[in-house]
Short mmCIF file of C-alpha atoms in Angstrom, two decimals:
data_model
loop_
_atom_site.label_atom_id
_atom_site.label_comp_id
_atom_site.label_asym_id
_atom_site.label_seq_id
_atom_site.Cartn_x
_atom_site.Cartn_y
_atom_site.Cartn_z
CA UNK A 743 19.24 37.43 98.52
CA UNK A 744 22.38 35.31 98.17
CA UNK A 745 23.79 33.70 101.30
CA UNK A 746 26.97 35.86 101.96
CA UNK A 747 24.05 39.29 102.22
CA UNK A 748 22.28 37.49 104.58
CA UNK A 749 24.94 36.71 107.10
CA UNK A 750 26.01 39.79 106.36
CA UNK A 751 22.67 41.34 107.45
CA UNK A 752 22.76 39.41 110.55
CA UNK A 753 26.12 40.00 111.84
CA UNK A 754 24.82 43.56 111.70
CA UNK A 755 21.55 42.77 114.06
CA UNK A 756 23.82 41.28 116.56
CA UNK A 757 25.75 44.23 116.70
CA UNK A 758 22.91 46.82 116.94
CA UNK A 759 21.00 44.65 119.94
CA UNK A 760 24.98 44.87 121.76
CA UNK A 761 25.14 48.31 121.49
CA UNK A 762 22.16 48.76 122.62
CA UNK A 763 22.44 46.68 125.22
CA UNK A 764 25.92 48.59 126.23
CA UNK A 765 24.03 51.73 125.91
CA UNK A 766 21.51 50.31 128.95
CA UNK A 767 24.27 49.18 131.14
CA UNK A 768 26.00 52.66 130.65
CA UNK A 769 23.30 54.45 131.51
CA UNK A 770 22.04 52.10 134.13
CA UNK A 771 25.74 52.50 136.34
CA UNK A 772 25.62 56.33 135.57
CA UNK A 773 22.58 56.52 137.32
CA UNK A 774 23.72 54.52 139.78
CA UNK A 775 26.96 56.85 140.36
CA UNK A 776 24.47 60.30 140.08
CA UNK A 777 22.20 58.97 142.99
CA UNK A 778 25.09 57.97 145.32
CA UNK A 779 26.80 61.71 144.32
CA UNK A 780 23.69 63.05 145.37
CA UNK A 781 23.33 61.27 148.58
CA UNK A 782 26.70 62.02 149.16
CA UNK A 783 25.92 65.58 148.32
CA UNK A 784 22.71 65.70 150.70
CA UNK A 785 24.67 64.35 153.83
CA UNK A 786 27.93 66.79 153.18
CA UNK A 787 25.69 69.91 153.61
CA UNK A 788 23.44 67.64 156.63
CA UNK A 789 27.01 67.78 158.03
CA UNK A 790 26.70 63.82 159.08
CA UNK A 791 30.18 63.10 157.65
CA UNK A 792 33.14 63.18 159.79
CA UNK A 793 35.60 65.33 159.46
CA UNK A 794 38.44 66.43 161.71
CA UNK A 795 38.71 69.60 160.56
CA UNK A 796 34.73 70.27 161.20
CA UNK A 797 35.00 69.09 164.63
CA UNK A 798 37.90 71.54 165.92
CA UNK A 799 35.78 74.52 166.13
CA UNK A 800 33.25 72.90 168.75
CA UNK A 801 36.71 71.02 170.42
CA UNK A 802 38.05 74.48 170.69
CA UNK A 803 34.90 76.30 171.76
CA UNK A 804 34.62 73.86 174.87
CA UNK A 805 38.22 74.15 175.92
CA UNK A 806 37.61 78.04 175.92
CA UNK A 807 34.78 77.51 178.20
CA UNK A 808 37.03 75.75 180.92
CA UNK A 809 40.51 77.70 180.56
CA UNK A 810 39.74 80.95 179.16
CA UNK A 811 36.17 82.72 179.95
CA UNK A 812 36.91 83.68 183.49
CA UNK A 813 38.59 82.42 186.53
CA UNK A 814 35.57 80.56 188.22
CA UNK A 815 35.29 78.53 185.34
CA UNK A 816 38.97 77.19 185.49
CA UNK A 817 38.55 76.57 189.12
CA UNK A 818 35.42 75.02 189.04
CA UNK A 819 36.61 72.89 186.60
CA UNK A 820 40.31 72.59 186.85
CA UNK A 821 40.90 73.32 190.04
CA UNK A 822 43.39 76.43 189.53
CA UNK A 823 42.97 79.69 188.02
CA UNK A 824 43.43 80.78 183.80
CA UNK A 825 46.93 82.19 184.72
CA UNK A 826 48.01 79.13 187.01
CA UNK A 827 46.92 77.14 184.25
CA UNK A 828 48.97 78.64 181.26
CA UNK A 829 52.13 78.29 183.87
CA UNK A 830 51.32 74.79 184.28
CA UNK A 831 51.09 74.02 180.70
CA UNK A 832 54.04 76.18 180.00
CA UNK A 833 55.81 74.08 182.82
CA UNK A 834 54.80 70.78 181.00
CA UNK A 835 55.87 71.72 177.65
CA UNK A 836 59.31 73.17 178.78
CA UNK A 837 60.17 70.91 181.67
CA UNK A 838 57.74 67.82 180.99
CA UNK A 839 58.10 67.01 177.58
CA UNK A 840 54.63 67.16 176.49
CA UNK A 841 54.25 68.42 172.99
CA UNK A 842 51.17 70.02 170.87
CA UNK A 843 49.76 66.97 168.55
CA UNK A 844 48.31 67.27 164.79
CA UNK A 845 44.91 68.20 166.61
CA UNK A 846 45.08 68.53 170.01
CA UNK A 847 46.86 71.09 171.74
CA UNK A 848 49.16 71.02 174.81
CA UNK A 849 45.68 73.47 176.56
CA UNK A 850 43.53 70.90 175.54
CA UNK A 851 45.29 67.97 176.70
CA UNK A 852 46.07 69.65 180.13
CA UNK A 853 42.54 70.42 180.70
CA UNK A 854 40.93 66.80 179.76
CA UNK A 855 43.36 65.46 182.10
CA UNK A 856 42.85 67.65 185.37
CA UNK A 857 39.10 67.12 184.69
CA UNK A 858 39.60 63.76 184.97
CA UNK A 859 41.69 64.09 188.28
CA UNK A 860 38.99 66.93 190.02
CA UNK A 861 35.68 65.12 188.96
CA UNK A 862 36.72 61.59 188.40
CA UNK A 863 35.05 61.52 185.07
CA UNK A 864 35.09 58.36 183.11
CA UNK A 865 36.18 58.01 179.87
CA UNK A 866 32.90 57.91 178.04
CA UNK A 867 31.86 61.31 179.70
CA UNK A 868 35.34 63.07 178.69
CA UNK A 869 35.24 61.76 175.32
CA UNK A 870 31.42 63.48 174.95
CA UNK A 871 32.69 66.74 176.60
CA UNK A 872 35.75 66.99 174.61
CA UNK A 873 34.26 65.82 171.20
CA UNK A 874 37.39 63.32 170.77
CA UNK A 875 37.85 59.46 170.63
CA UNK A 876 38.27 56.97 173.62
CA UNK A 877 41.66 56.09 172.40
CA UNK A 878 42.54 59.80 172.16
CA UNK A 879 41.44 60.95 175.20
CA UNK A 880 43.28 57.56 176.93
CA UNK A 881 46.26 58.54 175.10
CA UNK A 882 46.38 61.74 176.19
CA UNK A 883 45.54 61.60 179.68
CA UNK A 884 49.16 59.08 179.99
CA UNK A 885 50.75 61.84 178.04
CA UNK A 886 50.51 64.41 180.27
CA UNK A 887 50.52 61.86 183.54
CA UNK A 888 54.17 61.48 181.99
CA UNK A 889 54.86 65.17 181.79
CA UNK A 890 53.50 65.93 185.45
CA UNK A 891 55.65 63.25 186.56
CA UNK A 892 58.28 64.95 185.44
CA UNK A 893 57.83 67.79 187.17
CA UNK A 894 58.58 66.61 190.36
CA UNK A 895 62.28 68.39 190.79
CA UNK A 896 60.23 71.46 190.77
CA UNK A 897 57.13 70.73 192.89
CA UNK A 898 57.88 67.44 195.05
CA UNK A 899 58.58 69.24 198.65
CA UNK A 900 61.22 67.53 200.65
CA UNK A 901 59.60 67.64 204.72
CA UNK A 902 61.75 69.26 207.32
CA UNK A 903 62.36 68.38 210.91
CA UNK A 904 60.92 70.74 213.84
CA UNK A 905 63.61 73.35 214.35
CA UNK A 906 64.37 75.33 217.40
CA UNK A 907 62.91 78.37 216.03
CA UNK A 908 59.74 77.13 215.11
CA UNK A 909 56.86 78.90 217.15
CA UNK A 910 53.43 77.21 216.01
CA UNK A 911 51.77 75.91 219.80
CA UNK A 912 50.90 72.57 217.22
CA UNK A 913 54.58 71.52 216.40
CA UNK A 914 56.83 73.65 218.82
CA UNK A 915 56.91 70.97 221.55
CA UNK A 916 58.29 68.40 218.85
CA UNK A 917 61.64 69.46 217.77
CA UNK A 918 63.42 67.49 215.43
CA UNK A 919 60.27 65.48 214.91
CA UNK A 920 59.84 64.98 211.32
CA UNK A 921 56.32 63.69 211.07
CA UNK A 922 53.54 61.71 212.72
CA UNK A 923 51.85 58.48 211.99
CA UNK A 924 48.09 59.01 212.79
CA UNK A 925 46.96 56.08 211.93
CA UNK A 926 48.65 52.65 214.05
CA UNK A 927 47.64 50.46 210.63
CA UNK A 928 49.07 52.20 208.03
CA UNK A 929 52.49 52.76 210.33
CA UNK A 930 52.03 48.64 210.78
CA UNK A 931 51.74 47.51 207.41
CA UNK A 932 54.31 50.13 205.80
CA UNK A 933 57.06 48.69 208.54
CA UNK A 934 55.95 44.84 207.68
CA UNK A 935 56.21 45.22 203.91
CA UNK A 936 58.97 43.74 202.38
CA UNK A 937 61.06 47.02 201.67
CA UNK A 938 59.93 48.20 205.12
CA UNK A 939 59.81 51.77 206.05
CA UNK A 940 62.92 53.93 206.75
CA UNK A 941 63.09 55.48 209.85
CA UNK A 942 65.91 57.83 210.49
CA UNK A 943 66.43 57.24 214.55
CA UNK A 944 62.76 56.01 216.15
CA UNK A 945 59.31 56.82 216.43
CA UNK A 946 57.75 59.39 219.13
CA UNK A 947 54.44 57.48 219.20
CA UNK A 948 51.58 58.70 221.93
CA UNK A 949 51.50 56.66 225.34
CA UNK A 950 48.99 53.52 224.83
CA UNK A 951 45.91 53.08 226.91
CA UNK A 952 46.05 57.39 227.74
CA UNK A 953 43.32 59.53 227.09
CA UNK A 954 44.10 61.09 223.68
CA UNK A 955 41.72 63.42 222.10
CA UNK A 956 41.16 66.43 225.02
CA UNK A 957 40.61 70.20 225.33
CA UNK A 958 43.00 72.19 226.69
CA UNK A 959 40.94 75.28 227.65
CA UNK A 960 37.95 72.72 228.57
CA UNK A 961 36.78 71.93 232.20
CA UNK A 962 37.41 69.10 235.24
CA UNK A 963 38.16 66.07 233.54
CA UNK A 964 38.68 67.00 229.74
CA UNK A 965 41.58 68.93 230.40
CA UNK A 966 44.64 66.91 230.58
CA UNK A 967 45.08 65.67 233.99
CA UNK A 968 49.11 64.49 233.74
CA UNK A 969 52.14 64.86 231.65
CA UNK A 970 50.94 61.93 229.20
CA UNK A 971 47.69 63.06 228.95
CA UNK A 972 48.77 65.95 227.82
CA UNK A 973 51.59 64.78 225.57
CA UNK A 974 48.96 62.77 223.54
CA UNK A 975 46.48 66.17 223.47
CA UNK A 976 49.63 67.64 221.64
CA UNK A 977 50.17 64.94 219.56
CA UNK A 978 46.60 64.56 218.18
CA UNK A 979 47.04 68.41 217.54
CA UNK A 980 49.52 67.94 215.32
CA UNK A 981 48.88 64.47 213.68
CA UNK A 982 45.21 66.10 212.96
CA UNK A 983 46.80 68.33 211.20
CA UNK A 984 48.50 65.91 208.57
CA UNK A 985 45.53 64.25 208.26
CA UNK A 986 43.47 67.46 207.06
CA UNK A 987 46.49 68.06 204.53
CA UNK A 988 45.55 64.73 202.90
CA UNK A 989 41.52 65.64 203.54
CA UNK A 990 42.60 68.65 201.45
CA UNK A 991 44.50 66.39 198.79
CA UNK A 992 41.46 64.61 198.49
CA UNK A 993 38.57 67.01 198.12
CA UNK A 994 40.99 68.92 195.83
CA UNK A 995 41.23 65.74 193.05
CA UNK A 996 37.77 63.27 193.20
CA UNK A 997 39.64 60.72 191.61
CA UNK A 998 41.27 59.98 195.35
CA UNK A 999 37.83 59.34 196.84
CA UNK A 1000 36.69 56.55 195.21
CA UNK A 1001 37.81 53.36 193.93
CA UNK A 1002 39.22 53.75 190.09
CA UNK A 1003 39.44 51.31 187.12
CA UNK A 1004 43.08 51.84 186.31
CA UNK A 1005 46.01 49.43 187.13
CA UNK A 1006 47.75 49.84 190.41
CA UNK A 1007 50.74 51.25 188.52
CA UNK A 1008 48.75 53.95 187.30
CA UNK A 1009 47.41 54.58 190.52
CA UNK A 1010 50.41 54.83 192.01
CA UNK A 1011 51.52 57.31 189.60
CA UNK A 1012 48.48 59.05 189.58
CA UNK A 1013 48.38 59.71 193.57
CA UNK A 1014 52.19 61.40 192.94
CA UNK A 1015 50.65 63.62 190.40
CA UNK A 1016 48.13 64.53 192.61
CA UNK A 1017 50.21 65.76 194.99
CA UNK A 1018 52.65 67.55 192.75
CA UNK A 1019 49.61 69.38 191.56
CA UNK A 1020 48.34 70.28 194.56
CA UNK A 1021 51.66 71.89 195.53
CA UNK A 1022 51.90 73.66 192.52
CA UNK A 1023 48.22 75.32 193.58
CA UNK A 1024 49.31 76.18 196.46
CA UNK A 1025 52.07 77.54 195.13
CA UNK A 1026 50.29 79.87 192.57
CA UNK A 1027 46.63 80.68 194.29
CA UNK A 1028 47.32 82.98 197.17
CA UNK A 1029 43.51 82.54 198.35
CA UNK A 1030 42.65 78.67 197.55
CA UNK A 1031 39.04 78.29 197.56
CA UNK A 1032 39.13 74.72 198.41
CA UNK A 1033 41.27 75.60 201.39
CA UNK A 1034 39.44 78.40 202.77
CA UNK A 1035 36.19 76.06 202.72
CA UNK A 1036 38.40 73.91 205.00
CA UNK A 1037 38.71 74.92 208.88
CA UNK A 1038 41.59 74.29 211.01
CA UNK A 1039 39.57 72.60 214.09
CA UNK A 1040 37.44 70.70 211.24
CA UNK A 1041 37.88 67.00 213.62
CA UNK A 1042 34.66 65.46 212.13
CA UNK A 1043 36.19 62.97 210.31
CA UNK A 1044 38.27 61.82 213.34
CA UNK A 1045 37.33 59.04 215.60
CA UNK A 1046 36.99 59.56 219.72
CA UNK A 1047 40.57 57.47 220.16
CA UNK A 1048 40.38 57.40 224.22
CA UNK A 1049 39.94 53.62 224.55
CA UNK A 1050 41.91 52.60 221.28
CA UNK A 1051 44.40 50.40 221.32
CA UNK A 1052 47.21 51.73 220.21
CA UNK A 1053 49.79 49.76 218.15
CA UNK A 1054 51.68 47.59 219.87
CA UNK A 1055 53.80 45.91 217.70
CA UNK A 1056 56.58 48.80 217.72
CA UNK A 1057 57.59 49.40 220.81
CA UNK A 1058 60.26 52.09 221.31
CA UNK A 1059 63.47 51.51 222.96
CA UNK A 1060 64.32 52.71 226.54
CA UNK A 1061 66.12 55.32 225.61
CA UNK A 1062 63.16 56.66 223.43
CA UNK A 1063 60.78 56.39 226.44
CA UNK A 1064 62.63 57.90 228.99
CA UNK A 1065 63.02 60.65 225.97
CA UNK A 1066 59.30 61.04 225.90
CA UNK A 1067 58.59 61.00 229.47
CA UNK A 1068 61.04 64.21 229.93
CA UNK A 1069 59.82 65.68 227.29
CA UNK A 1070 55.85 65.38 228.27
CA UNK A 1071 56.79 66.13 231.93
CA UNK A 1072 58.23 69.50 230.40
CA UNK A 1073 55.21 69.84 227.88
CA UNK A 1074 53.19 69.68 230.99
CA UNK A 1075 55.31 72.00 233.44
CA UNK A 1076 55.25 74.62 230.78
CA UNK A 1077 51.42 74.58 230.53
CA UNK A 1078 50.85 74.32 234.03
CA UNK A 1079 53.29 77.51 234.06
CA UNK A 1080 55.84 75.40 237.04
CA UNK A 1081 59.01 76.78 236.60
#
């Protein structure tokens, strides 16, 4: 064999053993790609890979459960019934702002967020209820925090003074009196802070170091036994009840009962929506469950105030206390039926 046929002849050895090592590569990756199709194809039909679309059903399936099934449900859960519910969302799309998202709608992000205000849930146990994200369910509840803020044109109740006609035993003896400050600290530290706290002529504040909290159809000595006496009996009447309005607030939305882990500007906001939802409820729900579980003479969460001190660090002018002294020496002639 002459030199030239045998190169020739080796040239084409080293081309058979690269094919077929080509061939073994080739076939090596293809079953690499076959196995990972296959796993791919195994955990598709396990249903382990996300997918929004695969989710919605069981998204939608709980929201149906809170706002749709029946009205005890919505309560229960939301605090108001299905058709108070579908006015309030109708009221945050229109007037609020809020608007549906690729995957959550305006339903669903209303009801996340009044969970969150009724039960107090944390995020964690919102995101497993709702099937969503953290960041979506944060996201959402500021969304509609926004919107509810914005509602407060229609649902933020400007108070009224006492008028002339008003016939209620609790607030008829105050007229003109626009509210009461139950509690001496709070009325302290709102008039030392630095904005201070507007008062439109003076306070009509009970008479220090007199026997406030007394019966008036008791017996001997817990019946009022003088005009101040019983000027401060009618004035815990009424202050008590302000402070079952905010006991309502508060059994009403959880979230008011104990301490949070959102920023004092977001409490602050929060405590408004509260309240502009609450007076939307009572706007729509002419029996309010909540409510009726309340009673008017409920007093167990007030203190026996006969030996507090009251505040003394606003005292009223003379011309407030000789106001007050007529008008518990009338008060008191009235009840006593003197002429």
């Amino acid at each position: 064999m002459s030199e030239i046929s045998r190169r020739i002849a080796e040239i084409f050895l080293l081309i058979e053993e690269i094919v077929l090592d080509s061939v073994f590569i080739v076939n090596m990756f293809a079953s690499i790609i076959r196995k990972r199709a296959q796993r791919r194809l195994i955990h598709r039909k396990q249903g382990t890979k996300y997918k929004m679309a695969d989710r919605i059903p069981k998204q939608i399936e709980h929201s149906d459960d809170l706002i749709l099934h029946n009205d005890t449900n919505c309560l229960d859960n939301l605090r108001m019934t299905r058709g108070a519910f579908a006015k309030l969302c109708y009221l945050l799309k229109h007037v609020g702002g809020l608007r549906d998202s690729r995957y959550v709608s305006i339903n669903e992000k209303a009801a996340l967020y009044l969970s969150v205000l009724a039960h107090h849930k944390k995020n964690r146990i919102v995101r497993f209820d709702f099937k969503r994200s953290g960041q979506t369910i944060s996201r959402h509840f500021h969304d509609v925090l926004n919107a509810v803020l914005r509602l407060h044109n229609l649902l933020l109740v400007n108070p009224e003074p006492v008028d002339d006609n008003y016939t209620n035993p609790r607030w008829s003896s105050f007229k003109g009196c626009l509210g009461f400050a139950a509690d001496c600290r709070v009325l302290h530290d709102a008039i030392h802070r630095p904005n201070g706290l507007k008062i439109l002529q003076g306070f009509l504040t009970p008479y220090k170091g007199v026997r406030y909290h007394l019966d008036e159809w008791g017996e001997g000595n817990s019946i009022p036994q003088n005009p101040k006496e019983y000027f401060n009996m009618t004035h815990s009447k009424a202050h008590n009840v302000i402070e079952r309005a905010f006991g309502l607030l508060k059994k009403r939305w959880a979230i008011l009962r104990s301490q949070t882990f959102y920023d004092i500007k977001v409490q602050n906001r929060m405590i408004m929506a509260c309240v502009l939802l609450h007076n939307f409820i009572r706007l729509e729900l002419h029996v309010d469950p909540i409510e009726e579980l309340s009673s008017d003479d409920d007093e167990d969460d007030h203190e026996d105030n006969e030996n507090v001190d009251f505040i003394d660090t606003v005292e009223p002018s003379q011309f407030w206390t000789n106001w007050r002294d007529n008008l518990a020496q009338s008060m008191f002639n009235e009840w006593r039926g003197v002429g």
